[in-house]
Amino acid sequence: MDEILCRLALRNAPGLARARSSQLIRHFGSARSLMSRSRRALESSLSPGIAAPLLGSALDAARRQLSLANSLGLGVLLPEDPAYPGTLRGIPDEPLLLFVRGSLPDGPSLAVVGSRRPSARGRATAHGFAREASAAGAVVISGLAFGVDAAAHEGALAASGKTVAVLASGLDGPTPRANRRLAQRILDSGGAWVSEHPPGTAALPFHFPERNRLISGLASHALIIEARERSGSLWTARHALEQGREVLTVPGPIDTEQCRGSNGLLRDGATPILDSHDLLFAVLGLAPGEVSVSGTRKVRLPDGASAEILALVDALEDGPRDLDDLGRASGLTAPALAGELLELELAGVIRRQGRRISLCRV
């Protein structure tokens, strides 16, 4: 039997916890090796009440799930696969397997989570910080939920960056339904949807805390914006700490209920993020006025660089471009383009060679 099929069967077996399945896989070397044993041998490692459905109904369900995943064009990744996200390997309670739609982007990554009913300030902060991080080269990870999650995905898309939605349901039906257009834009932009649940799985309440460990696990840092006490965002922060990630928090008004949880994280030692400079330094190591190019090289920008300047730098990251080509890529009018390029040239960010424009990297 196929390893993926066997892991799905283990996942479907009633009464068999994920931690116990992982333990059995480690003991026998693979799920396939475990499932190739006779029913009597399985019953020596598992109770008869688990072994019988594991080889029967659980395996039948796994075949249907794998067939549906194939028909939908989903990728199915195991921890030993080269394409499996390296940040998830070895985290506490690692998933047995991962379903992916789209392309998992490489590079530094930032999880952004918070209230499903944020204030206007919280929503704008999530959008703006995600946009700035994405423009600087970070991949934005969130959960596609209403509020801060959606604003973070939107911010990354506004910067023409990459973002990943981690779902609490199967990838055949992203939830919430009202955000499915946003979900499609994530795919269209070169991002991805990720879930440990096979297609056909509904978003049940207990799936969300489990989902949150993957949001933090896929990222190097977790940014919390407007979290109430006992909120799901605090679960993400706890998972991040268990996984050795740095927790970043935006301070909020002390008399606001929706900020009590996030402010509490600051009291407990989370890193305060007061502006985009704090964020880019924490996640990418960029000092004020610097922007990451391709996630590794750096370009020093003038103070107060506009969104148009960030877009021009992004358009030049793959190498020199012709002036006309750069104008089309940026969408700027000729006078606006000339003004922005002059500012960048005077600041030493770009150099001109005839009509060719290139970046000066530091």
GROMACS .gro file of N, CA, C and O in nm, residues 139-246:
model
  432
  139VAL      N    1   0.704   3.620   0.319
  139VAL     CA    2   0.580   3.551   0.287
  139VAL      C    3   0.486   3.566   0.407
  139VAL      O    4   0.526   3.541   0.521
  140VAL      N    5   0.363   3.608   0.381
  140VAL     CA    6   0.266   3.630   0.489
  140VAL      C    7   0.179   3.504   0.505
  140VAL      O    8   0.118   3.457   0.410
  141ILE      N    9   0.175   3.451   0.627
  141ILE     CA   10   0.098   3.331   0.660
  141ILE      C   11  -0.019   3.371   0.748
  141ILE      O   12  -0.001   3.441   0.848
  142SER      N   13  -0.141   3.328   0.714
  142SER     CA   14  -0.255   3.354   0.801
  142SER      C   15  -0.362   3.249   0.774
  142SER      O   16  -0.339   3.152   0.702
  143GLY      N   17  -0.482   3.269   0.835
  143GLY     CA   18  -0.582   3.163   0.836
  143GLY      C   19  -0.708   3.189   0.758
  143GLY      O   20  -0.805   3.113   0.773
  144LEU      N   21  -0.713   3.295   0.675
  144LEU     CA   22  -0.825   3.326   0.587
  144LEU      C   23  -0.952   3.364   0.663
  144LEU      O   24  -1.057   3.381   0.604
  145ALA      N   25  -0.944   3.378   0.794
  145ALA     CA   26  -1.063   3.414   0.874
  145ALA      C   27  -1.100   3.560   0.849
  145ALA      O   28  -1.024   3.637   0.791
  146PHE      N   29  -1.220   3.597   0.895
  146PHE     CA   30  -1.260   3.737   0.889
  146PHE      C   31  -1.167   3.821   0.976
  146PHE      O   32  -1.102   3.771   1.066
  147GLY      N   33  -1.164   3.950   0.951
  147GLY     CA   34  -1.090   4.041   1.037
  147GLY      C   35  -0.943   4.050   1.003
  147GLY      O   36  -0.904   4.074   0.889
  148VAL      N   37  -0.859   4.032   1.104
  148VAL     CA   38  -0.714   4.050   1.088
  148VAL      C   39  -0.656   3.956   0.984
  148VAL      O   40  -0.572   3.996   0.902
  149ASP      N   41  -0.699   3.829   0.985
  149ASP     CA   42  -0.646   3.732   0.887
  149ASP      C   43  -0.668   3.782   0.744
  149ASP      O   44  -0.575   3.787   0.663
  150ALA      N   45  -0.792   3.817   0.713
  150ALA     CA   46  -0.824   3.861   0.577
  150ALA      C   47  -0.747   3.988   0.543
  150ALA      O   48  -0.697   4.004   0.430
  151ALA      N   49  -0.737   4.081   0.639
  151ALA     CA   50  -0.664   4.205   0.613
  151ALA      C   51  -0.517   4.178   0.585
  151ALA      O   52  -0.454   4.245   0.500
  152ALA      N   53  -0.458   4.079   0.654
  152ALA     CA   54  -0.318   4.044   0.631
  152ALA      C   55  -0.298   3.987   0.491
  152ALA      O   56  -0.203   4.024   0.420
  153HIS      N   57  -0.386   3.894   0.451
  153HIS     CA   58  -0.377   3.841   0.314
  153HIS      C   59  -0.391   3.954   0.212
  153HIS      O   60  -0.316   3.961   0.113
  154GLU      N   61  -0.487   4.043   0.234
  154GLU     CA   62  -0.510   4.154   0.142
  154GLU      C   63  -0.388   4.245   0.135
  154GLU      O   64  -0.350   4.294   0.027
  155GLY      N   65  -0.324   4.269   0.248
  155GLY     CA   66  -0.205   4.353   0.250
  155GLY      C   67  -0.093   4.294   0.168
  155GLY      O   68  -0.024   4.365   0.093
  156ALA      N   69  -0.071   4.163   0.182
  156ALA     CA   70   0.033   4.097   0.104
  156ALA      C   71   0.002   4.105  -0.045
  156ALA      O   72   0.091   4.132  -0.127
  157LEU      N   73  -0.124   4.085  -0.082
  157LEU     CA   74  -0.162   4.092  -0.223
  157LEU      C   75  -0.147   4.234  -0.277
  157LEU      O   76  -0.111   4.253  -0.394
  158ALA      N   77  -0.172   4.334  -0.193
  158ALA     CA   78  -0.158   4.473  -0.236
  158ALA      C   79  -0.014   4.505  -0.272
  158ALA      O   80   0.012   4.594  -0.353
  159ALA      N   81   0.081   4.434  -0.212
  159ALA     CA   82   0.223   4.454  -0.242
  159ALA      C   83   0.272   4.359  -0.351
  159ALA      O   84   0.393   4.350  -0.375
  160SER      N   85   0.176   4.288  -0.416
  160SER     CA   86   0.212   4.187  -0.517
  160SER      C   87   0.303   4.080  -0.459
  160SER      O   88   0.390   4.026  -0.528
  161GLY      N   89   0.282   4.050  -0.330
  161GLY     CA   90   0.364   3.950  -0.263
  161GLY      C   91   0.294   3.815  -0.256
  161GLY      O   92   0.186   3.795  -0.311
  162LYS      N   93   0.358   3.723  -0.186
  162LYS     CA   94   0.307   3.587  -0.172
  162LYS      C   95   0.248   3.569  -0.034
  162LYS      O   96   0.302   3.617   0.066
  163THR      N   97   0.137   3.498  -0.028
  163THR     CA   98   0.072   3.471   0.100
  163THR      C   99   0.014   3.331   0.099
  163THR      O  100  -0.021   3.277  -0.006
  164VAL      N  101   0.006   3.270   0.217
  164VAL     CA  102  -0.041   3.133   0.233
  164VAL      C  103  -0.156   3.131   0.332
  164VAL      O  104  -0.146   3.188   0.441
  165ALA      N  105  -0.267   3.067   0.294
  165ALA     CA  106  -0.383   3.051   0.380
  165ALA      C  107  -0.383   2.910   0.438
  165ALA      O  108  -0.386   2.812   0.362
  166VAL      N  109  -0.380   2.900   0.569
  166VAL     CA  110  -0.385   2.770   0.637
  166VAL      C  111  -0.529   2.748   0.682
  166VAL      O  112  -0.584   2.828   0.758
  167LEU      N  113  -0.591   2.639   0.635
  167LEU     CA  114  -0.735   2.620   0.652
  167LEU      C  115  -0.766   2.515   0.759
  167LEU      O  116  -0.689   2.421   0.782
  168ALA      N  117  -0.882   2.531   0.822
  168ALA     CA  118  -0.931   2.435   0.920
  168ALA      C  119  -1.026   2.335   0.856
  168ALA      O  120  -1.088   2.254   0.926
  169SER      N  121  -1.039   2.339   0.725
  169SER     CA  122  -1.125   2.248   0.649
  169SER      C  123  -1.043   2.182   0.540
  169SER      O  124  -0.924   2.211   0.523
  170GLY      N  125  -1.108   2.094   0.463
  170GLY     CA  126  -1.043   2.041   0.344
  170GLY      C  127  -1.028   2.149   0.238
  170GLY      O  128  -1.099   2.251   0.240
  171LEU      N  129  -0.938   2.127   0.144
  171LEU     CA  130  -0.909   2.229   0.043
  171LEU      C  131  -1.011   2.231  -0.071
  171LEU      O  132  -0.997   2.313  -0.162
  172ASP      N  133  -1.112   2.146  -0.065
  172ASP     CA  134  -1.217   2.151  -0.167
  172ASP      C  135  -1.317   2.262  -0.138
  172ASP      O  136  -1.390   2.305  -0.228
  173GLY      N  137  -1.319   2.313  -0.015
  173GLY     CA  138  -1.416   2.416   0.020
  173GLY      C  139  -1.361   2.511   0.123
  173GLY      O  140  -1.389   2.498   0.243
  174PRO      N  141  -1.278   2.609   0.083
  174PRO     CA  142  -1.220   2.703   0.179
  174PRO      C  143  -1.329   2.773   0.261
  174PRO      O  144  -1.435   2.807   0.209
  175THR      N  145  -1.301   2.791   0.388
  175THR     CA  146  -1.395   2.860   0.476
  175THR      C  147  -1.325   2.979   0.540
  175THR      O  148  -1.202   2.976   0.560
  176PRO      N  149  -1.402   3.086   0.570
  176PRO     CA  150  -1.546   3.103   0.545
  176PRO      C  151  -1.577   3.124   0.397
  176PRO      O  152  -1.493   3.173   0.322
  177ARG      N  153  -1.697   3.085   0.358
  177ARG     CA  154  -1.736   3.094   0.217
  177ARG      C  155  -1.724   3.237   0.164
  177ARG      O  156  -1.690   3.259   0.048
  178ALA      N  157  -1.752   3.336   0.249
  178ALA     CA  158  -1.747   3.475   0.205
  178ALA      C  159  -1.607   3.518   0.164
  178ALA      O  160  -1.591   3.619   0.095
  179ASN      N  161  -1.504   3.444   0.205
  179ASN     CA  162  -1.367   3.478   0.169
  179ASN      C  163  -1.312   3.393   0.055
  179ASN      O  164  -1.190   3.393   0.031
  180ARG      N  165  -1.399   3.323  -0.016
  180ARG     CA  166  -1.349   3.236  -0.123
  180ARG      C  167  -1.291   3.314  -0.241
  180ARG      O  168  -1.199   3.268  -0.308
  181ARG      N  169  -1.343   3.434  -0.266
  181ARG     CA  170  -1.283   3.515  -0.372
  181ARG      C  171  -1.141   3.556  -0.332
  181ARG      O  172  -1.049   3.554  -0.415
  182LEU      N  173  -1.122   3.592  -0.206
  182LEU     CA  174  -0.988   3.623  -0.156
  182LEU      C  175  -0.899   3.500  -0.166
  182LEU      O  176  -0.781   3.510  -0.206
  183ALA      N  177  -0.953   3.384  -0.132
  183ALA     CA  178  -0.875   3.260  -0.141
  183ALA      C  179  -0.827   3.237  -0.284
  183ALA      O  180  -0.712   3.197  -0.307
  184GLN      N  181  -0.913   3.262  -0.382
  184GLN     CA  182  -0.873   3.242  -0.522
  184GLN      C  183  -0.765   3.341  -0.563
  184GLN      O  184  -0.673   3.306  -0.636
  185ARG      N  185  -0.775   3.464  -0.514
  185ARG     CA  186  -0.672   3.563  -0.545
  185ARG      C  187  -0.537   3.521  -0.488
  185ARG      O  188  -0.432   3.550  -0.548
  186ILE      N  189  -0.538   3.455  -0.373
  186ILE     CA  190  -0.413   3.405  -0.315
  186ILE      C  191  -0.347   3.306  -0.411
  186ILE      O  192  -0.226   3.312  -0.436
  187LEU      N  193  -0.427   3.215  -0.465
  187LEU     CA  194  -0.372   3.119  -0.563
  187LEU      C  195  -0.325   3.190  -0.689
  187LEU      O  196  -0.216   3.161  -0.741
  188ASP      N  197  -0.405   3.283  -0.738
  188ASP     CA  198  -0.372   3.352  -0.863
  188ASP      C  199  -0.243   3.433  -0.850
  188ASP      O  200  -0.175   3.459  -0.950
  189SER      N  201  -0.209   3.473  -0.728
  189SER     CA  202  -0.089   3.554  -0.706
  189SER      C  203   0.036   3.469  -0.687
  189SER      O  204   0.145   3.523  -0.666
  190GLY      N  205   0.021   3.336  -0.692
  190GLY     CA  206   0.135   3.248  -0.673
  190GLY      C  207   0.150   3.196  -0.532
  190GLY      O  208   0.254   3.138  -0.498
  191GLY      N  209   0.047   3.216  -0.448
  191GLY     CA  210   0.050   3.164  -0.312
  191GLY      C  211  -0.012   3.026  -0.302
  191GLY      O  212  -0.020   2.953  -0.401
  192ALA      N  213  -0.058   2.991  -0.183
  192ALA     CA  214  -0.106   2.854  -0.163
  192ALA      C  215  -0.209   2.847  -0.052
  192ALA      O  216  -0.221   2.937   0.033
  193TRP      N  217  -0.289   2.738  -0.056
  193TRP     CA  218  -0.373   2.697   0.055
  193TRP      C  219  -0.311   2.571   0.114
  193TRP      O  220  -0.259   2.485   0.041
  194VAL      N  221  -0.318   2.558   0.245
  194VAL     CA  222  -0.259   2.444   0.313
  194VAL      C  223  -0.359   2.391   0.416
  194VAL      O  224  -0.428   2.469   0.483
  195SER      N  225  -0.365   2.259   0.430
  195SER     CA  226  -0.448   2.198   0.535
  195SER      C  227  -0.395   2.059   0.565
  195SER      O  228  -0.339   1.992   0.478
  196GLU      N  229  -0.412   2.016   0.690
  196GLU     CA  230  -0.381   1.876   0.722
  196GLU      C  231  -0.503   1.788   0.705
  196GLU      O  232  -0.496   1.667   0.724
  197HIS      N  233  -0.617   1.848   0.671
  197HIS     CA  234  -0.742   1.774   0.658
  197HIS      C  235  -0.767   1.734   0.513
  197HIS      O  236  -0.748   1.815   0.421
  198PRO      N  237  -0.811   1.612   0.488
  198PRO     CA  238  -0.839   1.569   0.350
  198PRO      C  239  -0.961   1.642   0.295
  198PRO      O  240  -1.044   1.695   0.370
  199PRO      N  241  -0.974   1.647   0.162
  199PRO     CA  242  -1.092   1.710   0.103
  199PRO      C  243  -1.218   1.641   0.152
  199PRO      O  244  -1.220   1.520   0.177
  200GLY      N  245  -1.324   1.720   0.165
  200GLY     CA  246  -1.449   1.668   0.218
  200GLY      C  247  -1.464   1.689   0.367
  200GLY      O  248  -1.569   1.657   0.424
  201THR      N  249  -1.360   1.746   0.432
  201THR     CA  250  -1.365   1.769   0.577
  201THR      C  251  -1.419   1.907   0.606
  201THR      O  252  -1.371   2.007   0.551
  202ALA      N  253  -1.519   1.916   0.692
  202ALA     CA  254  -1.575   2.046   0.731
  202ALA      C  255  -1.485   2.114   0.834
  202ALA      O  256  -1.404   2.048   0.901
  203ALA      N  257  -1.500   2.244   0.848
  203ALA     CA  258  -1.423   2.321   0.948
  203ALA      C  259  -1.494   2.310   1.082
  203ALA      O  260  -1.581   2.390   1.116
  204LEU      N  261  -1.459   2.210   1.161
  204LEU     CA  262  -1.521   2.188   1.292
  204LEU      C  263  -1.451   2.275   1.397
  204LEU      O  264  -1.335   2.313   1.380
  205PRO      N  265  -1.520   2.306   1.505
  205PRO     CA  266  -1.463   2.399   1.604
  205PRO      C  267  -1.325   2.358   1.656
  205PRO      O  268  -1.237   2.444   1.671
  206PHE      N  269  -1.304   2.229   1.682
  206PHE     CA  270  -1.175   2.189   1.739
  206PHE      C  271  -1.063   2.190   1.635
  206PHE      O  272  -0.944   2.176   1.670
  207HIS      N  273  -1.097   2.207   1.507
  207HIS     CA  274  -0.993   2.215   1.404
  207HIS      C  275  -0.915   2.346   1.411
  207HIS      O  276  -0.800   2.352   1.367
  208PHE      N  277  -0.977   2.452   1.464
  208PHE     CA  278  -0.913   2.584   1.459
  208PHE      C  279  -0.792   2.594   1.550
  208PHE      O  280  -0.687   2.643   1.507
  209PRO      N  281  -0.799   2.548   1.678
  209PRO     CA  282  -0.676   2.548   1.758
  209PRO      C  283  -0.565   2.463   1.696
  209PRO      O  284  -0.447   2.498   1.703
  210GLU      N  285  -0.604   2.350   1.634
  210GLU     CA  286  -0.504   2.266   1.568
  210GLU      C  287  -0.445   2.338   1.447
  210GLU      O  288  -0.324   2.331   1.422
  211ARG      N  289  -0.531   2.408   1.372
  211ARG     CA  290  -0.485   2.483   1.256
  211ARG      C  291  -0.382   2.588   1.295
  211ARG      O  292  -0.286   2.614   1.223
  212ASN      N  293  -0.402   2.649   1.413
  212ASN     CA  294  -0.315   2.759   1.454
  212ASN      C  295  -0.170   2.716   1.474
  212ASN      O  296  -0.078   2.796   1.457
  213ARG      N  297  -0.148   2.589   1.512
  213ARG     CA  298  -0.009   2.544   1.529
  213ARG      C  299   0.063   2.536   1.395
  213ARG      O  300   0.186   2.547   1.389
  214LEU      N  301  -0.014   2.517   1.286
  214LEU     CA  302   0.047   2.515   1.153
  214LEU      C  303   0.075   2.656   1.104
  214LEU      O  304   0.174   2.679   1.034
  215ILE      N  305  -0.012   2.752   1.138
  215ILE     CA  306   0.014   2.891   1.101
  215ILE      C  307   0.146   2.937   1.160
  215ILE      O  308   0.233   2.991   1.090
  216SER      N  309   0.165   2.913   1.290
  216SER     CA  310   0.291   2.954   1.352
  216SER      C  311   0.406   2.866   1.305
  216SER      O  312   0.519   2.914   1.288
  217GLY      N  313   0.380   2.739   1.281
  217GLY     CA  314   0.486   2.648   1.240
  217GLY      C  315   0.543   2.680   1.103
  217GLY      O  316   0.660   2.652   1.075
  218LEU      N  317   0.461   2.737   1.014
  218LEU     CA  318   0.508   2.771   0.881
  218LEU      C  319   0.590   2.900   0.878
  218LEU      O  320   0.650   2.933   0.776
  219ALA      N  321   0.590   2.975   0.989
  219ALA     CA  322   0.653   3.106   0.991
  219ALA      C  323   0.772   3.108   1.087
  219ALA      O  324   0.785   3.024   1.176
  220SER      N  325   0.858   3.208   1.067
  220SER     CA  326   0.970   3.227   1.160
  220SER      C  327   0.932   3.319   1.275
  220SER      O  328   0.993   3.316   1.381
  221HIS      N  329   0.830   3.404   1.253
  221HIS     CA  330   0.782   3.498   1.353
  221HIS      C  331   0.629   3.501   1.349
  221HIS      O  332   0.570   3.479   1.243
  222ALA      N  333   0.568   3.529   1.463
  222ALA     CA  334   0.421   3.540   1.470
  222ALA      C  335   0.384   3.678   1.521
  222ALA      O  336   0.427   3.718   1.630
  223LEU      N  337   0.307   3.752   1.442
  223LEU     CA  338   0.264   3.887   1.478
  223LEU      C  339   0.118   3.881   1.523
  223LEU      O  340   0.031   3.838   1.447
  224ILE      N  341   0.091   3.925   1.645
  224ILE     CA  342  -0.043   3.922   1.703
  224ILE      C  343  -0.098   4.064   1.707
  224ILE      O  344  -0.034   4.154   1.762
  225ILE      N  345  -0.218   4.082   1.650
  225ILE     CA  346  -0.281   4.214   1.645
  225ILE      C  347  -0.422   4.203   1.703
  225ILE      O  348  -0.505   4.127   1.652
  226GLU      N  349  -0.448   4.275   1.809
  226GLU     CA  350  -0.581   4.280   1.872
  226GLU      C  351  -0.637   4.141   1.904
  226GLU      O  352  -0.722   4.089   1.833
  227ALA      N  353  -0.589   4.084   2.011
  227ALA     CA  354  -0.638   3.953   2.056
  227ALA      C  355  -0.705   3.967   2.192
  227ALA      O  356  -0.649   4.026   2.285
  228ARG      N  357  -0.827   3.914   2.202
  228ARG     CA  358  -0.896   3.911   2.331
  228ARG      C  359  -0.834   3.803   2.420
  228ARG      O  360  -0.761   3.716   2.373
  229GLU      N  361  -0.867   3.809   2.547
  229GLU     CA  362  -0.827   3.701   2.636
  229GLU      C  363  -0.898   3.573   2.593
  229GLU      O  364  -1.014   3.574   2.553
  230ARG      N  365  -0.828   3.461   2.602
  230ARG     CA  366  -0.879   3.329   2.563
  230ARG      C  367  -0.914   3.323   2.413
  230ARG      O  368  -1.000   3.246   2.372
  231SER      N  369  -0.850   3.403   2.332
  231SER     CA  370  -0.878   3.401   2.188
  231SER      C  371  -0.791   3.297   2.118
  231SER      O  372  -0.689   3.251   2.170
  232GLY      N  373  -0.832   3.262   1.996
  232GLY     CA  374  -0.754   3.168   1.917
  232GLY      C  375  -0.616   3.222   1.884
  232GLY      O  376  -0.520   3.145   1.869
  233SER      N  377  -0.603   3.355   1.874
  233SER     CA  378  -0.472   3.414   1.844
  233SER      C  379  -0.372   3.385   1.955
  233SER      O  380  -0.252   3.371   1.930
  234LEU      N  381  -0.420   3.377   2.079
  234LEU     CA  382  -0.329   3.346   2.189
  234LEU      C  383  -0.281   3.201   2.180
  234LEU      O  384  -0.169   3.169   2.220
  235TRP      N  385  -0.366   3.113   2.125
  235TRP     CA  386  -0.321   2.976   2.099
  235TRP      C  387  -0.208   2.978   1.997
  235TRP      O  388  -0.110   2.904   2.010
  236THR      N  389  -0.221   3.061   1.894
  236THR     CA  390  -0.113   3.071   1.795
  236THR      C  391   0.015   3.118   1.862
  236THR      O  392   0.124   3.066   1.833
  237ALA      N  393   0.005   3.217   1.952
  237ALA     CA  394   0.123   3.265   2.023
  237ALA      C  395   0.186   3.155   2.108
  237ALA      O  396   0.309   3.139   2.110
  238ARG      N  397   0.102   3.077   2.176
  238ARG     CA  398   0.155   2.967   2.259
  238ARG      C  399   0.225   2.864   2.172
  238ARG      O  400   0.333   2.814   2.206
  239HIS      N  401   0.163   2.829   2.060
  239HIS     CA  402   0.226   2.733   1.968
  239HIS      C  403   0.359   2.789   1.919
  239HIS      O  404   0.458   2.715   1.909
  240ALA      N  405   0.361   2.918   1.886
  240ALA     CA  406   0.484   2.980   1.836
  240ALA      C  407   0.596   2.967   1.939
  240ALA      O  408   0.711   2.934   1.905
  241LEU      N  409   0.565   2.992   2.064
  241LEU     CA  410   0.667   2.981   2.169
  241LEU      C  411   0.715   2.837   2.184
  241LEU      O  412   0.836   2.812   2.199
  242GLU      N  413   0.622   2.741   2.179
  242GLU     CA  414   0.660   2.600   2.188
  242GLU      C  415   0.749   2.560   2.071
  242GLU      O  416   0.835   2.471   2.084
  243GLN      N  417   0.730   2.623   1.957
  243GLN     CA  418   0.805   2.590   1.836
  243GLN      C  419   0.934   2.670   1.823
  243GLN      O  420   1.007   2.654   1.725
  244GLY      N  421   0.961   2.756   1.921
  244GLY     CA  422   1.083   2.835   1.917
  244GLY      C  423   1.075   2.957   1.827
  244GLY      O  424   1.179   3.012   1.787
  245ARG      N  425   0.953   3.003   1.796
  245ARG     CA  426   0.936   3.123   1.714
  245ARG      C  427   0.932   3.247   1.803
  245ARG      O  428   0.896   3.240   1.920
  246GLU      N  429   0.966   3.361   1.744
  246GLU     CA  430   0.955   3.486   1.817
  246GLU      C  431   0.814   3.541   1.803
  246GLU      O  432   0.760   3.548   1.693
   0.00000   0.00000   0.00000
